[in-house]
Short mmCIF file of C-alpha atoms and ligand atoms in Angstrom, two decimals:
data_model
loop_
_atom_site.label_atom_id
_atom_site.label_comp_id
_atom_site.label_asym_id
_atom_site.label_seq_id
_atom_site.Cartn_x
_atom_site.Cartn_y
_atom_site.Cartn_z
CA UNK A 1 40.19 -8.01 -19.48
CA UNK A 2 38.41 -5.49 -20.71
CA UNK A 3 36.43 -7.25 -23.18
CA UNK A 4 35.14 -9.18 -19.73
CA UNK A 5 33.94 -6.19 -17.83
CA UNK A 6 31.38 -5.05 -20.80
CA UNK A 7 30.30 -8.25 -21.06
CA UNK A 8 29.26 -8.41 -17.05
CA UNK A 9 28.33 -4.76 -17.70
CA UNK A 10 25.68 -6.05 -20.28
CA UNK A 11 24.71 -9.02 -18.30
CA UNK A 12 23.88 -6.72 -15.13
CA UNK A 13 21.93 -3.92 -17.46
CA UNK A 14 20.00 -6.28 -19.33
CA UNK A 15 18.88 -8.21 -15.95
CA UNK A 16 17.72 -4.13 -14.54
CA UNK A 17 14.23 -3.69 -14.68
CA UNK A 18 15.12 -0.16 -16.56
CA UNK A 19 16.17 -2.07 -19.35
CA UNK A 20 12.78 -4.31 -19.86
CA UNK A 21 8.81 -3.51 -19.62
CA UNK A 22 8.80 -6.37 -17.45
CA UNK A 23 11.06 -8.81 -15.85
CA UNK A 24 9.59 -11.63 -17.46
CA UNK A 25 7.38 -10.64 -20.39
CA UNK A 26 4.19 -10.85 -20.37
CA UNK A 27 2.29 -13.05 -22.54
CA UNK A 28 -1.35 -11.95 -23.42
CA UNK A 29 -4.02 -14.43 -25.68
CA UNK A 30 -6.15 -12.20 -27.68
CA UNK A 31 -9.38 -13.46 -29.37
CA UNK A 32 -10.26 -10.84 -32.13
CA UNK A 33 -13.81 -11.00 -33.73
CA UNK A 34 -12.48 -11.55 -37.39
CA UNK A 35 -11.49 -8.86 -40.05
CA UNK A 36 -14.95 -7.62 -41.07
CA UNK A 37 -14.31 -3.95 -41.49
CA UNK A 38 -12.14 -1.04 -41.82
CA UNK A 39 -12.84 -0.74 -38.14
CA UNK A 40 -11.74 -4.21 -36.99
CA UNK A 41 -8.23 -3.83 -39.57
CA UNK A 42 -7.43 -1.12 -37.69
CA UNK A 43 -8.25 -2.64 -34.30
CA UNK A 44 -6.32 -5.66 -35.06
CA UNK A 45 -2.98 -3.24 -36.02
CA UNK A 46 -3.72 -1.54 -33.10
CA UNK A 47 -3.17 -4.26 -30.91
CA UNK A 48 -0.39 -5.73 -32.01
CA UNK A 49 1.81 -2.69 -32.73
CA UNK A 50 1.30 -2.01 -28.96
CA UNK A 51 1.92 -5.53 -27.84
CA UNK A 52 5.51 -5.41 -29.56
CA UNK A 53 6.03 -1.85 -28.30
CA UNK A 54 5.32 -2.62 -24.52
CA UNK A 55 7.00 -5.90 -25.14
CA UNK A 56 4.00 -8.11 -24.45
CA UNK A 57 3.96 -11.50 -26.17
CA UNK A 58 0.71 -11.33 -28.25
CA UNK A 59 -0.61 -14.98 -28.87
CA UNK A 60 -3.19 -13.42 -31.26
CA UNK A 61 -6.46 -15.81 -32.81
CA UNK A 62 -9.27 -14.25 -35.52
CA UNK A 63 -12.73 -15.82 -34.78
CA UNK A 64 -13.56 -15.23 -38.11
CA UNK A 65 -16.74 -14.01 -36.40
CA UNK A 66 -17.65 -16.93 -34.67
CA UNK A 67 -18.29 -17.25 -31.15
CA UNK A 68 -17.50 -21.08 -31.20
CA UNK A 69 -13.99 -20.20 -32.41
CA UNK A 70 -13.38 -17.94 -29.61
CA UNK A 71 -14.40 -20.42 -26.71
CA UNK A 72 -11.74 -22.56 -28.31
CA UNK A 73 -9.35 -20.07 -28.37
CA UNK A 74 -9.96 -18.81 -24.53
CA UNK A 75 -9.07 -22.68 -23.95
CA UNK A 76 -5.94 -22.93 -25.68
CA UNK A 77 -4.82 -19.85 -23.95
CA UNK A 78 -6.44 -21.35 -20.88
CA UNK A 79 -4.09 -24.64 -21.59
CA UNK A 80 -1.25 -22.58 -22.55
CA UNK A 81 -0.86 -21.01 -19.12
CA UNK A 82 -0.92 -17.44 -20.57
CA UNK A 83 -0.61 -14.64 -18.18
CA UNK A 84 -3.90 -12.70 -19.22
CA UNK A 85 -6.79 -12.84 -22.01
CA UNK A 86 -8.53 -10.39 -23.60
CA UNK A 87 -11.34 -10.78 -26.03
CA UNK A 88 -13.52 -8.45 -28.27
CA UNK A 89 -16.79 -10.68 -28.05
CA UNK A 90 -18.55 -11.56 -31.52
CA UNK A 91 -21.65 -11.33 -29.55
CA UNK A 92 -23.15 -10.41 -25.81
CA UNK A 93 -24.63 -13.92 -24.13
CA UNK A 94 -23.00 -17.44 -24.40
CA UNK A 95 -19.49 -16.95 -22.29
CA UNK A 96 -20.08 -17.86 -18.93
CA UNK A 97 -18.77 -21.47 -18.75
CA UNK A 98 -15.84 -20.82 -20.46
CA UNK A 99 -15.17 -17.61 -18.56
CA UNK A 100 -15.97 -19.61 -15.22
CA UNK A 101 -12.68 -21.95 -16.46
CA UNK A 102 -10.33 -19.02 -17.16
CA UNK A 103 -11.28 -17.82 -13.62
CA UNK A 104 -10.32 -21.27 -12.55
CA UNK A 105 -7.54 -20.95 -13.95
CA UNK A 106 -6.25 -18.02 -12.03
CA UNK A 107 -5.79 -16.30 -15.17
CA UNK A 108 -7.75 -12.52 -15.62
CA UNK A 109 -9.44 -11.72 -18.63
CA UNK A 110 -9.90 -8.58 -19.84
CA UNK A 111 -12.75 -7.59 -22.56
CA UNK A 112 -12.17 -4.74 -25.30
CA UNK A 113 -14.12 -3.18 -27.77
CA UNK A 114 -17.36 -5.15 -26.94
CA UNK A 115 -18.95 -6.51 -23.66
CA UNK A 116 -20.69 -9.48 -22.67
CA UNK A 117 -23.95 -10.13 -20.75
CA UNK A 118 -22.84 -12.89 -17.86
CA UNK A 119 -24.35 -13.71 -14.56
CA UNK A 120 -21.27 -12.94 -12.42
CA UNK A 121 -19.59 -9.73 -13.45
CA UNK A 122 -16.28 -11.14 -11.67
CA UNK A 123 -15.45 -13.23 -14.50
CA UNK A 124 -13.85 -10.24 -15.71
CA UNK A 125 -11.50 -7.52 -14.59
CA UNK A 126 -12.25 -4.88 -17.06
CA UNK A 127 -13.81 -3.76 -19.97
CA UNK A 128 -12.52 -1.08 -22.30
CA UNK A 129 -14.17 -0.01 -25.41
CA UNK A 130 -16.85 2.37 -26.50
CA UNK A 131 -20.04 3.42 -25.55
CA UNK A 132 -22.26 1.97 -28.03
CA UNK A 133 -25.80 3.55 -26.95
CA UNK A 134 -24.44 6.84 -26.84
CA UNK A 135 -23.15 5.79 -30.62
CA UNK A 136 -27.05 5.28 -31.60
CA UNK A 137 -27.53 8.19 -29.63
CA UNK A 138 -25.43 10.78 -31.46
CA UNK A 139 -26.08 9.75 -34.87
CA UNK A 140 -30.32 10.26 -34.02
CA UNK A 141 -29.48 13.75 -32.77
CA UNK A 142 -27.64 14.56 -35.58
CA UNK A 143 -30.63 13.30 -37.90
CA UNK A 144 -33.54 15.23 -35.61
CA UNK A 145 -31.02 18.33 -36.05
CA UNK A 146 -31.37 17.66 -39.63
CA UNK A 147 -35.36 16.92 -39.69
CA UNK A 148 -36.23 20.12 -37.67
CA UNK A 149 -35.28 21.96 -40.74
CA UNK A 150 -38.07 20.49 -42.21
CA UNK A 151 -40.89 20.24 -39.64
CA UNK A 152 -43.58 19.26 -41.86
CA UNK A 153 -42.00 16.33 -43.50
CA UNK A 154 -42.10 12.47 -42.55
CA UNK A 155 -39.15 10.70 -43.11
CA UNK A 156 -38.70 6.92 -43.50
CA UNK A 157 -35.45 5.45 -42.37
CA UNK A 158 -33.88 1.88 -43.33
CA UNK A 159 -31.52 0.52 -41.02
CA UNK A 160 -28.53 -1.82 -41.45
CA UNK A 161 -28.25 -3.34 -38.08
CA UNK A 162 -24.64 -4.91 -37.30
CA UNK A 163 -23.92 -8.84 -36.39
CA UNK A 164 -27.29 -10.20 -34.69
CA UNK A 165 -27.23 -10.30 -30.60
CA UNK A 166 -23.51 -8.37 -31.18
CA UNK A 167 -23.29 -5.63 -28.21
CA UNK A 168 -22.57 -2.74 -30.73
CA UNK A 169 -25.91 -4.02 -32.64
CA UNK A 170 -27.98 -4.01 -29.72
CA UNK A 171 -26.98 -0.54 -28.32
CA UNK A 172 -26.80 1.44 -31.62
CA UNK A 173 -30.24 0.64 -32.04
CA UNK A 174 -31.66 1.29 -28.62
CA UNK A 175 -29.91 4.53 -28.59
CA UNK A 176 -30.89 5.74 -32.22
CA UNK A 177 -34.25 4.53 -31.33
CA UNK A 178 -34.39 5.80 -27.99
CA UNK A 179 -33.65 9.23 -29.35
CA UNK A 180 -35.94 9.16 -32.56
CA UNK A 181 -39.08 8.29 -30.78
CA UNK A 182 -39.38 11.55 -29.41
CA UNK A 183 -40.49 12.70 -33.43
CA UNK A 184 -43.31 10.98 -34.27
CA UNK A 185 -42.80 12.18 -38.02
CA UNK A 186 -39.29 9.83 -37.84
CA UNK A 187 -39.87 5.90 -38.22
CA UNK A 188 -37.78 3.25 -39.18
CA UNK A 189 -39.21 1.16 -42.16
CA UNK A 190 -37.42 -1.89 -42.16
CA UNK A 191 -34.07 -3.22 -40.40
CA UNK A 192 -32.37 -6.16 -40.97
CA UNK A 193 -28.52 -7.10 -40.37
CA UNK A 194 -25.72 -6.21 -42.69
CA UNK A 195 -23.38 -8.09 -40.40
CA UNK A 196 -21.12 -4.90 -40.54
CA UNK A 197 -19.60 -6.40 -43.76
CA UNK A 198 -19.75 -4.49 -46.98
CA UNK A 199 -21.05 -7.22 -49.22
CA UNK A 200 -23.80 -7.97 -46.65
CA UNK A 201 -24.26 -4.28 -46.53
CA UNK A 202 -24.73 -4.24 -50.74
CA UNK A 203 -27.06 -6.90 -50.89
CA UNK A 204 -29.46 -5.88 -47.94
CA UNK A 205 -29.75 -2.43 -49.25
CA UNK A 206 -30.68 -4.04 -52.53
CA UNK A 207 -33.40 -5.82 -51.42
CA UNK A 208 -34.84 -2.67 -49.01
CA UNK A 209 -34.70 -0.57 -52.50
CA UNK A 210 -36.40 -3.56 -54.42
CA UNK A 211 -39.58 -2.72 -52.03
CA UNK A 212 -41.55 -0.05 -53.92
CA UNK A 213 -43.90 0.41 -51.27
CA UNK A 214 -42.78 3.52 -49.37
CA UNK A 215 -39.59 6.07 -50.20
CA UNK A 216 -36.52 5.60 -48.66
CA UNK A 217 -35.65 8.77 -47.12
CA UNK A 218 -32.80 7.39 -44.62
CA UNK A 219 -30.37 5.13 -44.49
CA UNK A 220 -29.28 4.67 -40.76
CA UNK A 221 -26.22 2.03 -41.11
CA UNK A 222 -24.23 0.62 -37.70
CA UNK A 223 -20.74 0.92 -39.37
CA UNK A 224 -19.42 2.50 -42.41
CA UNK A 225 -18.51 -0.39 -44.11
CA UNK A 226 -22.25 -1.38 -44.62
CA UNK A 227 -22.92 2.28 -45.22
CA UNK A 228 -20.14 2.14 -48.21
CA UNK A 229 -21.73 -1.04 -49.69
CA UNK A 230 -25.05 0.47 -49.31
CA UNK A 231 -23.91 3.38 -51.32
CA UNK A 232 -22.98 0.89 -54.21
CA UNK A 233 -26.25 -0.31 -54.17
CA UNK A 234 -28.52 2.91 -54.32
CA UNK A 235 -25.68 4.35 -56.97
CA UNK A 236 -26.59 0.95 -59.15
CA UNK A 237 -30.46 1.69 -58.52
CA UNK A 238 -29.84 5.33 -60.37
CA UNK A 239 -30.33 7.54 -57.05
CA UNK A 240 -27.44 9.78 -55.27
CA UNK A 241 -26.63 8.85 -52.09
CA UNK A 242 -25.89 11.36 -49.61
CA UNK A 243 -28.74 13.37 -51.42
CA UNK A 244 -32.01 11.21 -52.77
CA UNK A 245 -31.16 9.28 -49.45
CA UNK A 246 -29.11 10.94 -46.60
CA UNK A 247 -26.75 8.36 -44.95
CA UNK A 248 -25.80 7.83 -41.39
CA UNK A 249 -23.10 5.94 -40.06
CA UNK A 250 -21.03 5.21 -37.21
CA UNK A 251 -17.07 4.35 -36.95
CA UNK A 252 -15.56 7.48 -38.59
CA UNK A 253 -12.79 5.09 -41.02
CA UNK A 254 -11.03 7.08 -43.58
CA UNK A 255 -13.55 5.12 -46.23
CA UNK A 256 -16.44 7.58 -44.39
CA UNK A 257 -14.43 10.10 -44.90
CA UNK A 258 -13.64 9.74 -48.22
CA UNK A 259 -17.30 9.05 -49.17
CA UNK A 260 -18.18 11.84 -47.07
CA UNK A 261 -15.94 14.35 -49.27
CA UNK A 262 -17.19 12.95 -52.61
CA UNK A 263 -20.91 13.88 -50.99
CA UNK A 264 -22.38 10.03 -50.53
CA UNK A 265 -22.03 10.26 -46.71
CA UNK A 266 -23.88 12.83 -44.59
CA UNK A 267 -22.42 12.11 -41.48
CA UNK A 268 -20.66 9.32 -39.00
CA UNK A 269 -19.76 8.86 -35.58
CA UNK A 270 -16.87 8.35 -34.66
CA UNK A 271 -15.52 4.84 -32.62
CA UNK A 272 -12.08 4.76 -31.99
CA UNK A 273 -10.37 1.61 -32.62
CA UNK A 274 -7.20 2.40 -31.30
CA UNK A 275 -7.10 0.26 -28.02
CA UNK A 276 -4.10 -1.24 -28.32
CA UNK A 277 -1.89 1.10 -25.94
CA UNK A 278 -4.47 1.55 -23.44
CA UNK A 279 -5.15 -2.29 -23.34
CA UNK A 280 -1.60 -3.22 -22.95
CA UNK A 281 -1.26 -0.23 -19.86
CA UNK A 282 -4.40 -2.32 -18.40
CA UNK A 283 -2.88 -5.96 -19.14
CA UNK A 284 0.08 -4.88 -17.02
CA UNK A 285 -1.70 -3.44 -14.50
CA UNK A 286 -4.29 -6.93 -13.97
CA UNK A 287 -1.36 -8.87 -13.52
CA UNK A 288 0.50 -6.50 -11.23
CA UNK A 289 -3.09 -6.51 -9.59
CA UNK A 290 -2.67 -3.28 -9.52
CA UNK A 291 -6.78 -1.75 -8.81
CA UNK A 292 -8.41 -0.58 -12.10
CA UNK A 293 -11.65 0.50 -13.42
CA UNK A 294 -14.43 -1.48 -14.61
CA UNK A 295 -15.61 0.13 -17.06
CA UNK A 296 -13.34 2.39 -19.27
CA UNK A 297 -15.09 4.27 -21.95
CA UNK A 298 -13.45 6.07 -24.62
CA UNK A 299 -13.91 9.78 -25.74
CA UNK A 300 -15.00 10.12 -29.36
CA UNK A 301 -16.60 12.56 -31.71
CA UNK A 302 -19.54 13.22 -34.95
CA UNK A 303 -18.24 13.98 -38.36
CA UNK A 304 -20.67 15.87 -40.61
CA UNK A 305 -19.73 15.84 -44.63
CA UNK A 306 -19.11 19.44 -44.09
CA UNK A 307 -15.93 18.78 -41.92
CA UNK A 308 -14.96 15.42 -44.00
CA UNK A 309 -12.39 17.37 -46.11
CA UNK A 310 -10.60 19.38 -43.40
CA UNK A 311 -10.48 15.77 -41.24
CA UNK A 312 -9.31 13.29 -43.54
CA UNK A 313 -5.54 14.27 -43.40
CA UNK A 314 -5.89 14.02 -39.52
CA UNK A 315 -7.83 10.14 -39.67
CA UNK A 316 -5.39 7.98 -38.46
CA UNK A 317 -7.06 4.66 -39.29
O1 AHR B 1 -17.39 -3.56 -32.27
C1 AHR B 1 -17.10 -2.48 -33.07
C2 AHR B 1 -17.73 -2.65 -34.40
O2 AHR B 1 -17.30 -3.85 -34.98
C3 AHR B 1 -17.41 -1.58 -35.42
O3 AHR B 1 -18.28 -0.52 -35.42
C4 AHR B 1 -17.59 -2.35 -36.69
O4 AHR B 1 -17.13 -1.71 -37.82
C5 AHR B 1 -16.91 -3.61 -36.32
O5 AHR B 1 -17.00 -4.60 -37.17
#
């Protein structure tokens, strides 16, 4: 008798809405851009600790940074009836047919991290991630902060641009540039992509220090993982980074830091790659259709070496 009554008890709480995130769960298809960086490890952990905390089914694919992987991706979880997607782009242009069949679909996508240049801006709900100009934006103010304590000198700046025609490549470089060309004594030498790997980041810088024609006197890199192979590479041409060639970077991973307190690092800016919670909150929302923002930046801050020792206990990725 009574071992009847707990088990209708447990039938009735488990069927309560208090005792689920959801009635039915949730299932979400993520396309991640691959596992290029500190950065994008993080991200990825990000994600799906929060999917298994707000009890979202994560059907989770890694592009491997390719854009042709993600289309077919979006269309499994287009075939597989999922109840949302959300993508971090590998790059901005290229996603309007297959965004046009999710919407036919019925089924809401939901961009993070990176955004995408389509015709119709209905083909998504929402995008939450950074803002990547104001990235470029910061790390130039920090560096004419820098030059004004030298008024008289030129400097020359190499630049390790991120994945070609990505969104964060674009902006960071319109904003750094946008700020920079208000000192004529600032110009940036060459710039080439370091697809925000470290190896690609090594090799690049290589070949801007095997040009002998004019000093190197900055190293502007998109992400700190092509800052911390570029770092190899001017340590192996016997100069000091940090010193012989100050080094910008953006991100803020505990690798920054690190370099940062050894003095190889002069500064980064910080982009937060934990999304997951917030992009769960959001999933839930889009399919209770509940109203939400388009746009949802995130608030982040600039690291100078100076502070790298004091932070790096805090750096949680
Ligand atoms: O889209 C965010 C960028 O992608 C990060 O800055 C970089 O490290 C990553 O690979």
């Amino acid at each position: 008798m009574k071992l009847i009554a707990r088990r209708t008890l447990i039938a009735v709480a488990l069927s309560l809405p208090a005792f689920g995130a959801l009635a039915a769960p949730l299932t979400m298809g993520f396309s991640q851009v691959g596992a290029e960086s500190e950065w994008r490890t993080a991200n990825t952990a990000s994600i799906k600790s929060a999917a298994k905390e707000a009890g979202v089914t994560l059907k989770f694919a890694d592009a491997q940074q390719k854009q042709e992987n993600q289309v077919k991706a979006i269309r499994s979880f287009i075939a597989q009836k999922v109840d949302v997607i959300a993508f971090s782009p590998v790059v901005e242009s290229g996603w309007d047919t297959v965004l046009k069949e999710a919407q036919k679909a019925g089924i809401p996508v939901i961009l993070t991290d990176r955004a995408v240049k389509v015709a119709d801006p209905s083909l998504y709900v929402t995008f939450i991630g950074s803002d990547f100009v104001e990235e470029g934006r910061k790390a130039a103010k920090w560096l004419l902060e820098r030059a004004a304590k030298t008024p008289n000198a030129s400097l020359n700046i190499v630049e390790l641009q991120g994945t070609v025609g990505s969104a964060p490549a674009i902006d960071r470089k319109k904003g750094f540039e946008e700020v920079i060309k208000t000192n004529p004594k600032l110009q940036i030498i060459r710039s080439q992509s370091g697809e925000f790997t470290r190896a690609k980041g090594k090799e690049v810088m290589e070949s801007f220090l095997k040009q002998r024609d004019k000093k190197i006197d900055v190293l502007y890199a998109h992400n700190d993982d092509m800052a911390i192979g570029a770092i190899q590479a001017i340590e192996e041409a016997g100069l000091k980074p940090g010193k012989d060639i100050v080094i910008i970077s953006i991100d803020g991973v505990r690798g920054a830091f690190e370099a940062m307190k050894a003095g190889k690092l002069n500064v980064t800016v910080e982009c937060n790659p934990l999304l997951g919670p917030q992009l769960m909150q959001l999933a839930k929302d889009v399919v209770a259709k509940k109203p939400v923002e388009k746009r949802i930046t995130v608030i982040e801050g600039v690291f100078p070496a100076e502070v790298a020792a004091k932070e790096l206990p805090n750096r949680k990725y």
